[in-house]
Structure formats: C-alpha cells, structure tokens
mmCIF file of C-alpha atoms in Angstrom:
data_model
loop_
_atom_site.group_PDB
_atom_site.id
_atom_site.type_symbol
_atom_site.label_atom_id
_atom_site.label_comp_id
_atom_site.label_asym_id
_atom_site.label_seq_id
_atom_site.Cartn_x
_atom_site.Cartn_y
_atom_site.Cartn_z
ATOM 1 C CA MET A 1 -30.646 12.365 26.339
ATOM 2 C CA ALA A 2 -29.461 12.466 22.718
ATOM 3 C CA THR A 3 -29.595 15.713 20.795
ATOM 4 C CA PRO A 4 -31.603 15.886 17.541
ATOM 5 C CA LYS A 5 -28.355 15.697 15.567
ATOM 6 C CA GLN A 6 -27.135 12.654 17.510
ATOM 7 C CA GLN A 7 -30.514 10.963 17.095
ATOM 8 C CA ALA A 8 -30.490 11.654 13.343
ATOM 9 C CA THR A 9 -27.024 10.184 13.030
ATOM 10 C CA SER A 10 -28.118 7.126 15.052
ATOM 11 C CA ASP A 11 -31.191 6.671 12.923
ATOM 12 C CA ARG A 12 -29.157 6.921 9.719
ATOM 13 C CA GLN A 13 -26.620 4.361 10.908
ATOM 14 C CA ALA A 14 -29.392 1.954 11.940
ATOM 15 C CA LYS A 15 -31.064 2.320 8.515
ATOM 16 C CA VAL A 16 -27.762 1.612 6.695
ATOM 17 C CA ALA A 17 -27.153 -1.423 8.917
ATOM 18 C CA ARG A 18 -30.629 -2.813 8.144
ATOM 19 C CA MET A 19 -30.096 -2.235 4.395
ATOM 20 C CA ARG A 20 -26.781 -4.109 4.453
ATOM 21 C CA GLN A 21 -28.225 -6.966 6.535
ATOM 22 C CA GLU A 22 -31.088 -7.257 4.008
ATOM 23 C CA GLN A 23 -28.574 -7.228 1.102
ATOM 24 C CA GLN A 24 -26.505 -9.987 2.673
ATOM 25 C CA ALA A 25 -29.645 -11.987 3.268
ATOM 26 C CA ARG A 26 -30.694 -11.653 -0.336
ATOM 27 C CA GLU A 27 -27.232 -12.831 -1.525
ATOM 28 C CA ARG A 28 -27.379 -15.850 0.854
ATOM 29 C CA ARG A 29 -30.770 -16.731 -0.663
ATOM 30 C CA THR A 30 -29.392 -16.328 -4.185
ATOM 31 C CA ARG A 31 -26.505 -18.635 -3.383
ATOM 32 C CA LEU A 32 -28.759 -21.236 -1.844
ATOM 33 C CA LEU A 33 -31.080 -21.150 -4.869
ATOM 34 C CA ILE A 34 -28.151 -21.510 -7.305
ATOM 35 C CA GLY A 35 -26.779 -24.361 -5.248
ATOM 36 C CA LEU A 36 -30.079 -26.147 -5.213
ATOM 37 C CA VAL A 37 -30.505 -25.739 -8.973
ATOM 38 C CA ALA A 38 -27.034 -27.009 -9.554
ATOM 39 C CA LEU A 39 -27.580 -30.081 -7.386
ATOM 40 C CA VAL A 40 -30.804 -30.881 -9.209
ATOM 41 C CA VAL A 41 -29.078 -30.584 -12.582
ATOM 42 C CA VAL A 42 -26.123 -32.656 -11.491
ATOM 43 C CA ALA A 43 -28.365 -35.294 -10.010
ATOM 44 C CA GLY A 44 -30.242 -35.490 -13.253
ATOM 45 C CA ILE A 45 -27.168 -35.881 -15.409
ATOM 46 C CA GLY A 46 -26.741 -39.400 -16.628
ATOM 47 C CA VAL A 47 -30.214 -40.521 -15.544
ATOM 48 C CA GLY A 48 -31.662 -42.528 -18.371
ATOM 49 C CA ILE A 49 -32.698 -46.015 -19.387
ATOM 50 C CA GLY A 50 -29.538 -48.088 -19.708
ATOM 51 C CA VAL A 51 -27.501 -45.024 -20.686
ATOM 52 C CA ALA A 52 -24.155 -44.523 -18.966
ATOM 53 C CA VAL A 53 -23.089 -41.404 -20.921
ATOM 54 C CA ARG A 54 -23.829 -38.108 -19.078
ATOM 55 C CA GLN A 55 -25.742 -35.398 -20.862
ATOM 56 C CA GLY A 56 -25.175 -31.779 -19.934
ATOM 57 C CA PRO A 57 -23.637 -28.467 -21.013
ATOM 58 C CA ALA A 58 -20.208 -28.553 -22.542
ATOM 59 C CA PRO A 59 -17.376 -27.736 -20.141
ATOM 60 C CA ALA A 60 -16.584 -24.038 -19.886
ATOM 61 C CA SER A 61 -13.217 -24.708 -21.450
ATOM 62 C CA SER A 62 -14.870 -25.506 -24.796
ATOM 63 C CA SER A 63 -15.573 -23.104 -27.599
ATOM 64 C CA SER A 64 -19.372 -23.180 -27.010
ATOM 65 C CA GLN A 65 -19.479 -19.659 -25.639
ATOM 66 C CA VAL A 66 -22.693 -18.358 -24.072
ATOM 67 C CA LEU A 67 -22.685 -14.687 -22.993
ATOM 68 C CA PRO A 68 -24.139 -13.813 -19.593
ATOM 69 C CA THR A 69 -27.501 -12.104 -19.826
ATOM 70 C CA THR A 70 -27.798 -8.354 -19.405
ATOM 71 C CA PRO A 71 -29.858 -7.430 -16.382
ATOM 72 C CA THR A 72 -33.147 -5.671 -17.021
ATOM 73 C CA GLY A 73 -35.127 -3.334 -14.806
ATOM 74 C CA ALA A 74 -34.807 0.120 -13.324
ATOM 75 C CA ALA A 75 -31.590 1.872 -14.307
ATOM 76 C CA THR A 76 -29.066 3.006 -11.650
ATOM 77 C CA VAL A 77 -26.392 5.720 -11.826
ATOM 78 C CA GLU A 78 -23.354 5.143 -9.662
ATOM 79 C CA GLN A 79 -22.222 7.845 -7.346
ATOM 80 C CA ALA A 80 -18.652 8.806 -8.222
ATOM 81 C CA PRO A 81 -16.234 7.198 -5.760
ATOM 82 C CA THR A 82 -13.320 9.168 -4.307
ATOM 83 C CA SER A 83 -9.773 8.443 -5.541
ATOM 84 C CA VAL A 84 -7.323 7.512 -2.817
ATOM 85 C CA PRO A 85 -3.598 6.747 -2.698
ATOM 86 C CA ASP A 86 -2.769 3.183 -3.684
ATOM 87 C CA THR A 87 -1.033 1.039 -1.037
ATOM 88 C CA SER A 88 -0.205 -1.998 -3.187
ATOM 89 C CA GLY A 89 3.272 -0.849 -4.150
ATOM 90 C CA ILE A 90 2.607 -1.576 -7.833
ATOM 91 C CA SER A 91 3.564 1.328 -10.025
ATOM 92 C CA GLY A 92 0.627 2.985 -11.819
ATOM 93 C CA VAL A 93 -2.209 1.344 -9.886
ATOM 94 C CA LEU A 94 -5.173 3.653 -9.322
ATOM 95 C CA ALA A 95 -7.291 3.195 -6.163
ATOM 96 C CA TRP A 96 -10.701 4.281 -4.943
ATOM 97 C CA ASP A 97 -12.192 4.563 -1.488
ATOM 98 C CA THR A 98 -13.534 1.224 -0.251
ATOM 99 C CA THR A 99 -14.253 2.317 3.358
ATOM 100 C CA GLY A 100 -17.075 0.519 5.129
ATOM 101 C CA TRP A 101 -16.894 -2.786 3.305
ATOM 102 C CA PRO A 102 -17.505 -5.190 4.808
ATOM 103 C CA GLY A 103 -20.345 -3.102 6.180
ATOM 104 C CA ASP A 104 -19.796 -1.376 9.489
ATOM 105 C CA GLY A 105 -23.299 0.067 9.798
ATOM 106 C CA SER A 106 -22.307 3.611 8.753
ATOM 107 C CA ALA A 107 -22.624 5.619 5.559
ATOM 108 C CA HIS A 108 -19.345 6.714 3.995
ATOM 109 C CA ALA A 109 -19.497 9.532 1.509
ATOM 110 C CA GLY A 110 -17.303 8.881 -1.521
ATOM 111 C CA ALA A 111 -16.830 5.169 -0.881
ATOM 112 C CA LEU A 112 -17.595 2.593 -3.586
ATOM 113 C CA GLU A 113 -21.198 1.484 -3.452
ATOM 114 C CA HIS A 114 -21.964 -2.225 -3.396
ATOM 115 C CA ASP A 115 -25.762 -2.507 -3.426
ATOM 116 C CA HIS A 116 -27.603 -5.141 -5.489
ATOM 117 C CA VAL A 117 -29.796 -3.594 -8.206
ATOM 118 C CA GLU A 118 -32.096 -5.075 -10.832
ATOM 119 C CA GLY A 119 -31.263 -3.285 -14.023
ATOM 120 C CA PRO A 120 -28.422 -1.594 -15.942
ATOM 121 C CA VAL A 121 -25.933 0.633 -14.181
ATOM 122 C CA THR A 122 -24.148 3.703 -15.475
ATOM 123 C CA TYR A 123 -20.730 3.453 -13.870
ATOM 124 C CA ALA A 124 -18.650 6.420 -12.797
ATOM 125 C CA VAL A 125 -15.375 4.673 -13.597
ATOM 126 C CA VAL A 126 -14.760 3.131 -17.063
ATOM 127 C CA PRO A 127 -14.305 0.181 -16.903
ATOM 128 C CA PRO A 128 -15.904 -0.286 -13.440
ATOM 129 C CA VAL A 129 -13.894 -1.027 -10.297
ATOM 130 C CA GLY A 130 -16.956 -1.735 -8.164
ATOM 131 C CA GLY A 131 -20.269 -0.123 -7.465
ATOM 132 C CA PRO A 132 -23.906 -1.194 -7.658
ATOM 133 C CA HIS A 133 -24.263 -4.572 -9.419
ATOM 134 C CA SER A 134 -26.594 -7.438 -10.235
ATOM 135 C CA ALA A 135 -27.469 -9.785 -7.385
ATOM 136 C CA THR A 136 -26.395 -12.688 -9.639
ATOM 137 C CA TRP A 137 -22.781 -12.896 -10.635
ATOM 138 C CA MET A 138 -21.452 -14.549 -13.836
ATOM 139 C CA ASN A 139 -19.403 -17.636 -14.632
ATOM 140 C CA ALA A 140 -15.824 -16.326 -14.981
ATOM 141 C CA GLY A 141 -13.460 -16.974 -17.823
ATOM 142 C CA VAL A 142 -12.378 -15.728 -21.222
ATOM 143 C CA TYR A 143 -15.164 -14.220 -23.349
ATOM 144 C CA THR A 144 -14.651 -13.039 -26.910
ATOM 145 C CA ALA A 145 -17.528 -10.568 -26.839
ATOM 146 C CA PRO A 146 -18.506 -7.828 -24.362
ATOM 147 C CA ILE A 147 -20.044 -9.011 -21.078
ATOM 148 C CA PRO A 148 -22.490 -7.190 -18.806
ATOM 149 C CA SER A 149 -20.667 -4.928 -16.381
ATOM 150 C CA GLU A 150 -23.360 -5.446 -13.741
ATOM 151 C CA ARG A 151 -22.471 -9.166 -13.496
ATOM 152 C CA ALA A 152 -18.737 -8.704 -13.924
ATOM 153 C CA VAL A 153 -18.673 -6.197 -11.013
ATOM 154 C CA HIS A 154 -20.256 -8.830 -8.812
ATOM 155 C CA ASN A 155 -17.349 -11.104 -9.747
ATOM 156 C CA LEU A 156 -14.945 -8.338 -8.672
ATOM 157 C CA GLU A 157 -16.678 -8.325 -5.328
ATOM 158 C CA HIS A 158 -16.006 -12.092 -5.093
ATOM 159 C CA GLY A 159 -12.317 -11.702 -5.856
ATOM 160 C CA ALA A 160 -12.065 -11.906 -9.631
ATOM 161 C CA VAL A 161 -9.912 -9.540 -11.688
ATOM 162 C CA TRP A 162 -11.338 -8.259 -14.973
ATOM 163 C CA ILE A 163 -9.166 -7.645 -17.989
ATOM 164 C CA THR A 164 -10.883 -5.466 -20.633
ATOM 165 C CA TYR A 165 -9.398 -4.426 -23.955
ATOM 166 C CA ASP A 166 -10.202 -2.141 -26.845
ATOM 167 C CA PRO A 167 -12.300 -3.929 -29.471
ATOM 168 C CA ASN A 168 -9.679 -2.948 -32.099
ATOM 169 C CA LEU A 169 -6.743 -4.370 -30.157
ATOM 170 C CA PRO A 170 -4.503 -6.359 -32.512
ATOM 171 C CA ALA A 171 -5.216 -10.129 -32.615
ATOM 172 C CA ALA A 172 -1.704 -10.944 -31.391
ATOM 173 C CA GLU A 173 -2.273 -8.846 -28.259
ATOM 174 C CA VAL A 174 -5.634 -10.606 -27.601
ATOM 175 C CA THR A 175 -3.881 -13.974 -28.008
ATOM 176 C CA ALA A 176 -1.232 -12.896 -25.519
ATOM 177 C CA LEU A 177 -3.922 -11.846 -22.989
ATOM 178 C CA THR A 178 -5.667 -15.187 -23.340
ATOM 179 C CA ALA A 179 -2.374 -16.968 -22.776
ATOM 180 C CA PHE A 180 -1.862 -14.832 -19.667
ATOM 181 C CA VAL A 181 -5.231 -15.949 -18.278
ATOM 182 C CA THR A 182 -4.492 -19.594 -19.098
ATOM 183 C CA LYS A 183 -1.271 -19.600 -17.091
ATOM 184 C CA GLN A 184 -2.997 -18.422 -13.871
ATOM 185 C CA SER A 185 -3.465 -21.092 -11.246
ATOM 186 C CA PRO A 186 -7.001 -22.336 -10.570
ATOM 187 C CA ILE A 187 -8.609 -21.490 -7.223
ATOM 188 C CA SER A 188 -10.944 -23.963 -5.519
ATOM 189 C CA GLU A 189 -14.508 -22.788 -5.074
ATOM 190 C CA PRO A 190 -16.872 -23.576 -2.140
ATOM 191 C CA ALA A 191 -18.903 -26.692 -2.920
ATOM 192 C CA GLN A 192 -21.983 -25.401 -1.166
ATOM 193 C CA ALA A 193 -22.095 -22.234 -3.215
ATOM 194 C CA VAL A 194 -21.599 -23.890 -6.602
ATOM 195 C CA GLY A 195 -23.619 -27.027 -5.997
ATOM 196 C CA GLN A 196 -20.819 -29.510 -6.570
ATOM 197 C CA SER A 197 -17.397 -30.433 -5.168
ATOM 198 C CA GLY A 198 -14.191 -30.100 -7.211
ATOM 199 C CA GLN A 199 -15.100 -26.886 -9.030
ATOM 200 C CA SER A 200 -12.282 -24.391 -9.540
ATOM 201 C CA ASN A 201 -11.700 -21.259 -11.603
ATOM 202 C CA ARG A 202 -8.831 -18.928 -12.403
ATOM 203 C CA TYR A 203 -10.884 -15.992 -11.072
ATOM 204 C CA VAL A 204 -10.059 -13.924 -14.146
ATOM 205 C CA ASP A 205 -12.547 -12.464 -16.594
ATOM 206 C CA LEU A 206 -11.234 -11.364 -19.984
ATOM 207 C CA SER A 207 -13.461 -9.622 -22.548
ATOM 208 C CA PRO A 208 -13.376 -6.858 -25.134
ATOM 209 C CA TRP A 209 -15.012 -3.539 -24.161
ATOM 210 C CA ALA A 210 -18.088 -2.661 -26.213
ATOM 211 C CA SER A 211 -16.727 0.597 -27.555
ATOM 212 C CA ASN A 212 -13.487 2.604 -28.012
ATOM 213 C CA THR A 213 -13.932 4.392 -24.679
ATOM 214 C CA LEU A 214 -11.359 2.669 -22.519
ATOM 215 C CA PRO A 215 -8.673 5.006 -21.079
ATOM 216 C CA THR A 216 -5.949 2.735 -22.505
ATOM 217 C CA PRO A 217 -5.936 -0.236 -24.894
ATOM 218 C CA ILE A 218 -5.826 -2.727 -21.987
ATOM 219 C CA VAL A 219 -7.235 -2.260 -18.457
ATOM 220 C CA ILE A 220 -7.071 -4.739 -15.579
ATOM 221 C CA SER A 221 -9.411 -4.070 -12.681
ATOM 222 C CA SER A 222 -10.255 -5.471 -9.236
ATOM 223 C CA TRP A 223 -12.567 -4.195 -6.492
ATOM 224 C CA GLY A 224 -11.416 -0.632 -5.869
ATOM 225 C CA HIS A 225 -8.200 -0.833 -7.971
ATOM 226 C CA GLN A 226 -7.229 -0.554 -11.599
ATOM 227 C CA LEU A 227 -4.086 -0.671 -13.804
ATOM 228 C CA ARG A 228 -4.127 0.900 -17.292
ATOM 229 C CA LEU A 229 -1.763 -0.699 -19.838
ATOM 230 C CA THR A 230 -0.749 -0.342 -23.477
ATOM 231 C CA THR A 231 0.628 -3.858 -24.112
ATOM 232 C CA ALA A 232 -0.151 -7.415 -23.011
ATOM 233 C CA ASP A 233 3.464 -8.152 -21.962
ATOM 234 C CA ASP A 234 3.557 -5.554 -19.155
ATOM 235 C CA PRO A 235 5.016 -7.393 -16.105
ATOM 236 C CA ARG A 236 2.881 -5.326 -13.772
ATOM 237 C CA MET A 237 -0.162 -7.280 -14.911
ATOM 238 C CA GLN A 238 1.053 -10.414 -13.091
ATOM 239 C CA LYS A 239 1.849 -8.372 -9.983
ATOM 240 C CA PHE A 240 -1.694 -7.011 -10.089
ATOM 241 C CA VAL A 241 -3.188 -10.509 -10.234
ATOM 242 C CA ASP A 242 -0.922 -11.793 -7.510
ATOM 243 C CA THR A 243 -1.885 -8.899 -5.218
ATOM 244 C CA PHE A 244 -5.623 -8.452 -5.779
ATOM 245 C CA ARG A 245 -7.060 -11.795 -7.029
ATOM 246 C CA ALA A 246 -9.143 -13.558 -4.330
ATOM 247 C CA SER A 247 -7.314 -11.479 -1.744
ATOM 248 C CA SER A 248 -8.260 -11.666 1.901
ATOM 249 C CA THR A 249 -7.006 -8.059 2.142
ATOM 250 C CA TYR A 250 -8.688 -6.424 -0.882
ATOM 251 C CA THR A 251 -11.627 -8.684 -1.778
ATOM 252 C CA PRO A 252 -14.899 -7.654 -0.085
ATOM 253 C CA GLU A 253 -16.335 -11.216 -0.161
ATOM 254 C CA ALA A 254 -13.240 -13.377 -0.246
ATOM 255 C CA GLY A 255 -13.971 -17.077 -0.543
ATOM 256 C CA SER A 256 -17.086 -16.555 -2.655
ATOM 257 C CA PRO A 257 -17.501 -18.325 -6.037
ATOM 258 C CA VAL A 258 -17.321 -17.124 -9.632
ATOM 259 C CA ASP A 259 -19.166 -20.222 -10.915
ATOM 260 C CA GLY A 260 -22.396 -22.072 -10.155
ATOM 261 C CA VAL A 261 -24.764 -19.768 -12.029
ATOM 262 C CA PRO A 262 -26.965 -21.454 -14.643
ATOM 263 C CA VAL A 263 -25.394 -20.955 -18.088
ATOM 264 C CA SER A 264 -28.612 -19.433 -19.409
ATOM 265 C CA THR A 265 -27.984 -16.486 -17.066
ATOM 266 C CA GLY A 266 -24.337 -16.564 -15.968
ATOM 267 C CA GLY A 267 -22.870 -17.526 -19.338
ATOM 268 C CA GLN A 268 -20.239 -20.020 -20.410
ATOM 269 C CA ALA A 269 -16.782 -18.848 -21.214
ATOM 270 C CA ALA A 270 -15.153 -19.535 -24.582
ATOM 271 C CA THR A 271 -12.033 -20.802 -22.687
ATOM 272 C CA ASP A 272 -10.571 -20.892 -19.218
ATOM 273 C CA GLY A 273 -13.856 -21.107 -17.399
ATOM 274 C CA GLY A 274 -14.745 -23.438 -14.513
ATOM 275 C CA ALA A 275 -13.054 -26.833 -14.332
ATOM 276 C CA LEU A 276 -16.517 -28.444 -14.227
ATOM 277 C CA PRO A 277 -19.675 -27.605 -16.211
ATOM 278 C CA ASN A 278 -22.122 -25.185 -14.710
ATOM 279 C CA PRO A 279 -25.864 -26.019 -14.688
ATOM 280 C CA ALA A 280 -27.585 -25.386 -17.999
ATOM 281 C CA SER A 281 -30.582 -23.433 -16.714
#
C-alpha cells in the first residue's frame, strides 16, 4: 500500500501527464485547423471567370511586411529556469535546464516551461530562450520591427533560431545580419502542417528588440540556449545555427513548421520568409 507521500507524488505525476497530453492535443488541433485554412485558401487561388492569374498574398520574400499579432488575454509570468553547463562546445553559449521535454509525465523544478498560454508573457530571460508561449506560432523570416515574443518562442520550440538586436544597432550591422540569414539553407516543412507541398524556410527569425534592454548588441537564441555577441561577423553565430537549428538533439518539436499560419495572425516577413505564400487570413 502506498504511503501518503508516495500517493501525492503519483497524483502529481498523473496530473502533469494529463496536462501535457491536453497541450499536445490542442497543438494538433491548431495544426489541423491551420492546414485546413491553408488548403481552402490555396484551392481558392486562381478561381475566377476566365482568369488564369492567381490572386493571393505576396510571397514572404517581398517587402510587404506584416507583423505577427500580439496575443491578448490573461498575463503569465515565467518561472525563472535554472542555468546549466552548456554541452555544445561553442565558446560563450549559455544554457538552461530543459529536463522533461519531451514530456515524461513528471514535474521538474527549474526546467524551462513550455505551456501554451493566451496572453502576454513576462519572460525571465531577455530575450527568451523558451518558456510559456502562444499556441499559434509565427511565419519565420526577417522582420524590421519588433515581433511578439510569445509567438517567436513557439518558433524556438519548432527548431528556429531567433536573432535579436539593439534597436540602435548601426545599419551596416543590421545589413550584415540580414545577409547572414539569407545565406542559410532552406529546410523543407511538412506539407500536412502548412497546408501545401513544397514549402520551406530558413528557420531563422531576425528582428530588432523593442528597447535597449538586451544584454549585448546582438543575441542569438534557440530553445534553452543563447549566445551574446557584439558584432555581426562573429564566426560563432554560424556554429550556433549549425548546432541548434532544427536539431533532433536540441529542438523539443523537431520536424514542426515555422510557416502555415494565416498572415493576418502569423505575419509576413520583410525578407527571407517561406518559399511559398502563407494563407492571407
């Protein structure tokens, strides 16, 4: 017969397991809905009387930038994750505890949270390296204005890396960062999740931070890891991308998309977004 302490532990583990199963089910429903919307939009493109030219949103590689929407609802404060030694071998990389993800049915004090929440999040690490985030991710790429952290963090969970920079960074440095993103190889995305075949993305988000509160002028982050830089020509930045981007070792949900969200919610990058247009709304 279990002792009261053993029973309490068992009950807590069962509760955590149920919560994670519910979260995963919600995300599957979100992906299915996005896929259905995308299929409807794609099916409707080009439908007209004697018209062969397709109508739809401009490709994400155009200058028609649309910022992802900021989530609204109850606010959440992230619990501070525990710093741990980095195992990547890249000098200067900071790491945080990611124990228990993918979920193992147990609570892990100090580990990065990964729950879906409705509204804004106050993150314990600036810029974020994970934590609670919106149930809907964003369409990845280069943005020239600040993007909602709650959607960008979901992209980190899917394997994107996020480069943030001080809003007063010299224009030449911003240009160099954009060129860095452009040279990264595209990664194919699952057709079922994005609602169309042939979609790909560099799995890199680039955006200015909204204030002068970054720890260094340039910061590159992935789920649970971060590298703080002073210049855009630091060779460690490429090592970081090669190690953490869409990694089966470090990405919680490797193989998930960073496209497929309607532009009215997930945004449209100024450059270096998806190879194909995302649905308009």
